[in-house]
Amino acid sequence: MNNFDFNLLIILNALLEDNSVNLAAKKLNVTAPAISKSLNKIRILFNDQILVRSGTKLIPTPKAISLKENIKELVNRIESIFNSNVVFEPKITTISFIIASNNAILFILNTVLFQEIKDKAPNALIHLVNDSDYDDNFLRNHTIDLYIGEMRALNPEITIRTIYVSKCCIISRNHHPILSQTKNMDNLLKYQFIKTKHEQLTNSDECSKYFWSERNLIGITPEYITTINAIIHSDALAIIPEFILTMIQKLNMPVTHFNTDFNLGKKSIIQAWHSKHNHSSSHKWLREFTKDIFLSKII
């Protein structure tokens, strides 16, 4: 063990996460033959095949399954130790980050993100991806550096902080009949509503549940942008968090928003990341950088 190569732990961790030589190679930015060579060393080290072929796939052996969580925890601890001792100089350091969010929040960030990154960290690369393309393990598997968005199911080792709480409002197309009427419950319920994905009216008044009743709900869309488009071309109404108004205003969409005398609920915007990044100077910078950009565009 005196000459033990700790890189083998990182490779083993990647192999056990995806059960694939090619995916591990892609994740670690090395060639597949290099991963295969390391897998042979790992097999000798643990006196086990670790991954065996089953048809066209590789599956973990019982030994590999028993090792998986311990290897993951060990690799995370090692990376955390190194991250905490690396000094990040935004002006000169070459680094890349992957940020996941929905289209609306990515739009808000995009408004000034790339100009700001050019000025503050000219050698950094920001890769934006849609969070809907990933399952709930996307931060655990280290594919994504930072999530910015609404609360969703996340693993226990994920660190979460709330960066903004947005009230909700109702939107309609311009010149909608409701705009000349009193915005009470009776008048609102004369119209049907469109819901965005799994939207929930958290911290809202009890009466708000009627908007999502079978009688008043006409449809559900996957994104706020599709909800807005449906509103523009119909007499339906929708409830959205007020931070979405930034996108509506920037795109000059023919949509009017209004509030009511009763509480429509709130939406919390969070940042989430794997706990191994907690003390990383570069990641701390990324968190503050994106938080400041987000808040500067909606307040």
mmCIF file of N, CA and C in Angstrom, residues 206-255:
data_model
loop_
_atom_site.group_PDB
_atom_site.id
_atom_site.type_symbol
_atom_site.label_atom_id
_atom_site.label_comp_id
_atom_site.label_asym_id
_atom_site.label_seq_id
_atom_site.Cartn_x
_atom_site.Cartn_y
_atom_site.Cartn_z
ATOM 1 N N GLU A 206 -56.465 29.349 2.071
ATOM 2 C CA GLU A 206 -57.207 28.125 1.788
ATOM 3 C C GLU A 206 -58.040 28.247 0.506
ATOM 4 N N CYS A 207 -58.584 29.432 0.259
ATOM 5 C CA CYS A 207 -59.462 29.600 -0.906
ATOM 6 C C CYS A 207 -58.731 29.417 -2.223
ATOM 7 N N SER A 208 -57.394 29.598 -2.229
ATOM 8 C CA SER A 208 -56.635 29.503 -3.478
ATOM 9 C C SER A 208 -56.669 28.113 -4.095
ATOM 10 N N LYS A 209 -56.981 27.094 -3.293
ATOM 11 C CA LYS A 209 -56.999 25.728 -3.812
ATOM 12 C C LYS A 209 -58.027 25.555 -4.921
ATOM 13 N N TYR A 210 -59.031 26.435 -4.980
ATOM 14 C CA TYR A 210 -60.075 26.303 -5.995
ATOM 15 C C TYR A 210 -59.543 26.549 -7.403
ATOM 16 N N PHE A 211 -58.442 27.278 -7.508
ATOM 17 C CA PHE A 211 -57.872 27.513 -8.838
ATOM 18 C C PHE A 211 -57.394 26.210 -9.466
ATOM 19 N N TRP A 212 -57.000 25.256 -8.636
ATOM 20 C CA TRP A 212 -56.489 23.990 -9.148
ATOM 21 C C TRP A 212 -57.548 22.882 -9.119
ATOM 22 N N SER A 213 -58.802 23.255 -8.877
ATOM 23 C CA SER A 213 -59.864 22.244 -8.880
ATOM 24 C C SER A 213 -60.107 21.760 -10.302
ATOM 25 N N GLU A 214 -60.690 20.583 -10.392
ATOM 26 C CA GLU A 214 -60.932 19.992 -11.717
ATOM 27 C C GLU A 214 -61.808 20.887 -12.584
ATOM 28 N N ARG A 215 -62.700 21.611 -11.961
ATOM 29 C CA ARG A 215 -63.615 22.471 -12.728
ATOM 30 C C ARG A 215 -62.893 23.650 -13.361
ATOM 31 N N ASN A 216 -61.859 24.170 -12.679
ATOM 32 C CA ASN A 216 -61.206 25.385 -13.169
ATOM 33 C C ASN A 216 -59.863 25.159 -13.848
ATOM 34 N N LEU A 217 -59.286 23.982 -13.697
ATOM 35 C CA LEU A 217 -57.980 23.729 -14.298
ATOM 36 C C LEU A 217 -58.159 23.194 -15.713
ATOM 37 N N ILE A 218 -57.631 23.942 -16.691
ATOM 38 C CA ILE A 218 -57.790 23.543 -18.086
ATOM 39 C C ILE A 218 -56.585 22.766 -18.603
ATOM 40 N N GLY A 219 -55.407 22.985 -18.000
ATOM 41 C CA GLY A 219 -54.229 22.277 -18.487
ATOM 42 C C GLY A 219 -53.007 22.522 -17.625
ATOM 43 N N ILE A 220 -51.973 21.719 -17.873
ATOM 44 C CA ILE A 220 -50.699 21.804 -17.161
ATOM 45 C C ILE A 220 -49.578 21.862 -18.196
ATOM 46 N N THR A 221 -48.635 22.766 -18.013
ATOM 47 C CA THR A 221 -47.502 22.899 -18.934
ATOM 48 C C THR A 221 -46.202 22.584 -18.209
ATOM 49 N N PRO A 222 -45.131 22.266 -18.952
ATOM 50 C CA PRO A 222 -43.874 21.884 -18.304
ATOM 51 C C PRO A 222 -43.011 23.040 -17.826
ATOM 52 N N GLU A 223 -43.203 24.244 -18.379
ATOM 53 C CA GLU A 223 -42.339 25.379 -18.069
ATOM 54 C C GLU A 223 -43.164 26.653 -17.976
ATOM 55 N N TYR A 224 -42.644 27.649 -17.280
ATOM 56 C CA TYR A 224 -43.335 28.930 -17.182
ATOM 57 C C TYR A 224 -43.499 29.583 -18.557
ATOM 58 N N ILE A 225 -42.495 29.426 -19.421
ATOM 59 C CA ILE A 225 -42.568 30.059 -20.739
ATOM 60 C C ILE A 225 -43.727 29.508 -21.550
ATOM 61 N N THR A 226 -44.012 28.203 -21.407
ATOM 62 C CA THR A 226 -45.143 27.620 -22.131
ATOM 63 C C THR A 226 -46.467 28.043 -21.511
ATOM 64 N N THR A 227 -46.480 28.219 -20.204
ATOM 65 C CA THR A 227 -47.678 28.746 -19.544
ATOM 66 C C THR A 227 -47.991 30.138 -20.048
ATOM 67 N N ILE A 228 -46.973 30.991 -20.106
ATOM 68 C CA ILE A 228 -47.159 32.371 -20.559
ATOM 69 C C ILE A 228 -47.671 32.398 -21.998
ATOM 70 N N ASN A 229 -47.102 31.558 -22.849
ATOM 71 C CA ASN A 229 -47.537 31.509 -24.241
ATOM 72 C C ASN A 229 -49.010 31.104 -24.344
ATOM 73 N N ALA A 230 -49.426 30.147 -23.513
ATOM 74 C CA ALA A 230 -50.826 29.719 -23.509
ATOM 75 C C ALA A 230 -51.732 30.852 -23.027
ATOM 76 N N ILE A 231 -51.275 31.616 -22.044
ATOM 77 C CA ILE A 231 -52.060 32.735 -21.516
ATOM 78 C C ILE A 231 -52.256 33.808 -22.577
ATOM 79 N N ILE A 232 -51.211 34.082 -23.328
ATOM 80 C CA ILE A 232 -51.277 35.117 -24.371
ATOM 81 C C ILE A 232 -52.341 34.792 -25.407
ATOM 82 N N HIS A 233 -52.523 33.504 -25.677
ATOM 83 C CA HIS A 233 -53.415 33.085 -26.765
ATOM 84 C C HIS A 233 -54.728 32.491 -26.273
ATOM 85 N N SER A 234 -55.158 32.875 -25.077
ATOM 86 C CA SER A 234 -56.425 32.353 -24.557
ATOM 87 C C SER A 234 -56.983 33.303 -23.506
ATOM 88 N N ASP A 235 -58.150 32.943 -22.965
ATOM 89 C CA ASP A 235 -58.734 33.701 -21.869
ATOM 90 C C ASP A 235 -58.423 33.067 -20.520
ATOM 91 N N ALA A 236 -57.551 32.082 -20.521
ATOM 92 C CA ALA A 236 -57.174 31.429 -19.270
ATOM 93 C C ALA A 236 -56.297 32.365 -18.436
ATOM 94 N N LEU A 237 -56.214 32.071 -17.155
ATOM 95 C CA LEU A 237 -55.360 32.794 -16.220
ATOM 96 C C LEU A 237 -54.324 31.835 -15.653
ATOM 97 N N ALA A 238 -53.291 32.369 -15.019
ATOM 98 C CA ALA A 238 -52.279 31.517 -14.393
ATOM 99 C C ALA A 238 -51.707 32.223 -13.179
ATOM 100 N N ILE A 239 -51.244 31.436 -12.238
ATOM 101 C CA ILE A 239 -50.540 31.960 -11.065
ATOM 102 C C ILE A 239 -49.057 31.670 -11.233
ATOM 103 N N ILE A 240 -48.239 32.698 -11.102
ATOM 104 C CA ILE A 240 -46.789 32.535 -11.258
ATOM 105 C C ILE A 240 -46.073 33.276 -10.130
ATOM 106 N N PRO A 241 -44.861 32.870 -9.781
ATOM 107 C CA PRO A 241 -44.063 33.669 -8.844
ATOM 108 C C PRO A 241 -43.622 34.968 -9.510
ATOM 109 N N GLU A 242 -43.521 36.029 -8.750
ATOM 110 C CA GLU A 242 -43.250 37.342 -9.330
ATOM 111 C C GLU A 242 -41.883 37.448 -9.989
ATOM 112 N N PHE A 243 -40.929 36.568 -9.641
ATOM 113 C CA PHE A 243 -39.622 36.679 -10.297
ATOM 114 C C PHE A 243 -39.719 36.367 -11.788
ATOM 115 N N ILE A 244 -40.774 35.661 -12.205
ATOM 116 C CA ILE A 244 -40.964 35.361 -13.629
ATOM 117 C C ILE A 244 -41.296 36.628 -14.414
ATOM 118 N N LEU A 245 -41.788 37.663 -13.724
ATOM 119 C CA LEU A 245 -42.125 38.912 -14.408
ATOM 120 C C LEU A 245 -40.903 39.536 -15.069
ATOM 121 N N THR A 246 -39.720 39.263 -14.538
ATOM 122 C CA THR A 246 -38.486 39.771 -15.165
ATOM 123 C C THR A 246 -38.383 39.292 -16.602
ATOM 124 N N MET A 247 -38.635 38.010 -16.818
ATOM 125 C CA MET A 247 -38.574 37.455 -18.165
ATOM 126 C C MET A 247 -39.681 38.045 -19.046
ATOM 127 N N ILE A 248 -40.882 38.179 -18.504
ATOM 128 C CA ILE A 248 -42.002 38.739 -19.257
ATOM 129 C C ILE A 248 -41.694 40.149 -19.723
ATOM 130 N N GLN A 249 -41.134 40.948 -18.825
ATOM 131 C CA GLN A 249 -40.825 42.336 -19.159
ATOM 132 C C GLN A 249 -39.678 42.449 -20.152
ATOM 133 N N LYS A 250 -38.632 41.641 -19.974
ATOM 134 C CA LYS A 250 -37.484 41.687 -20.879
ATOM 135 C C LYS A 250 -37.873 41.285 -22.296
ATOM 136 N N LEU A 251 -38.799 40.322 -22.411
ATOM 137 C CA LEU A 251 -39.225 39.844 -23.729
ATOM 138 C C LEU A 251 -40.419 40.623 -24.273
ATOM 139 N N ASN A 252 -40.867 41.628 -23.508
ATOM 140 C CA ASN A 252 -41.973 42.480 -23.929
ATOM 141 C C ASN A 252 -43.199 41.658 -24.317
ATOM 142 N N MET A 253 -43.525 40.684 -23.505
ATOM 143 C CA MET A 253 -44.679 39.821 -23.785
ATOM 144 C C MET A 253 -45.977 40.564 -23.458
ATOM 145 N N PRO A 254 -47.030 40.377 -24.271
ATOM 146 C CA PRO A 254 -48.308 41.061 -24.050
ATOM 147 C C PRO A 254 -49.106 40.436 -22.907
ATOM 148 N N VAL A 255 -48.554 40.547 -21.703
ATOM 149 C CA VAL A 255 -49.133 39.920 -20.511
ATOM 150 C C VAL A 255 -49.243 40.964 -19.406
#
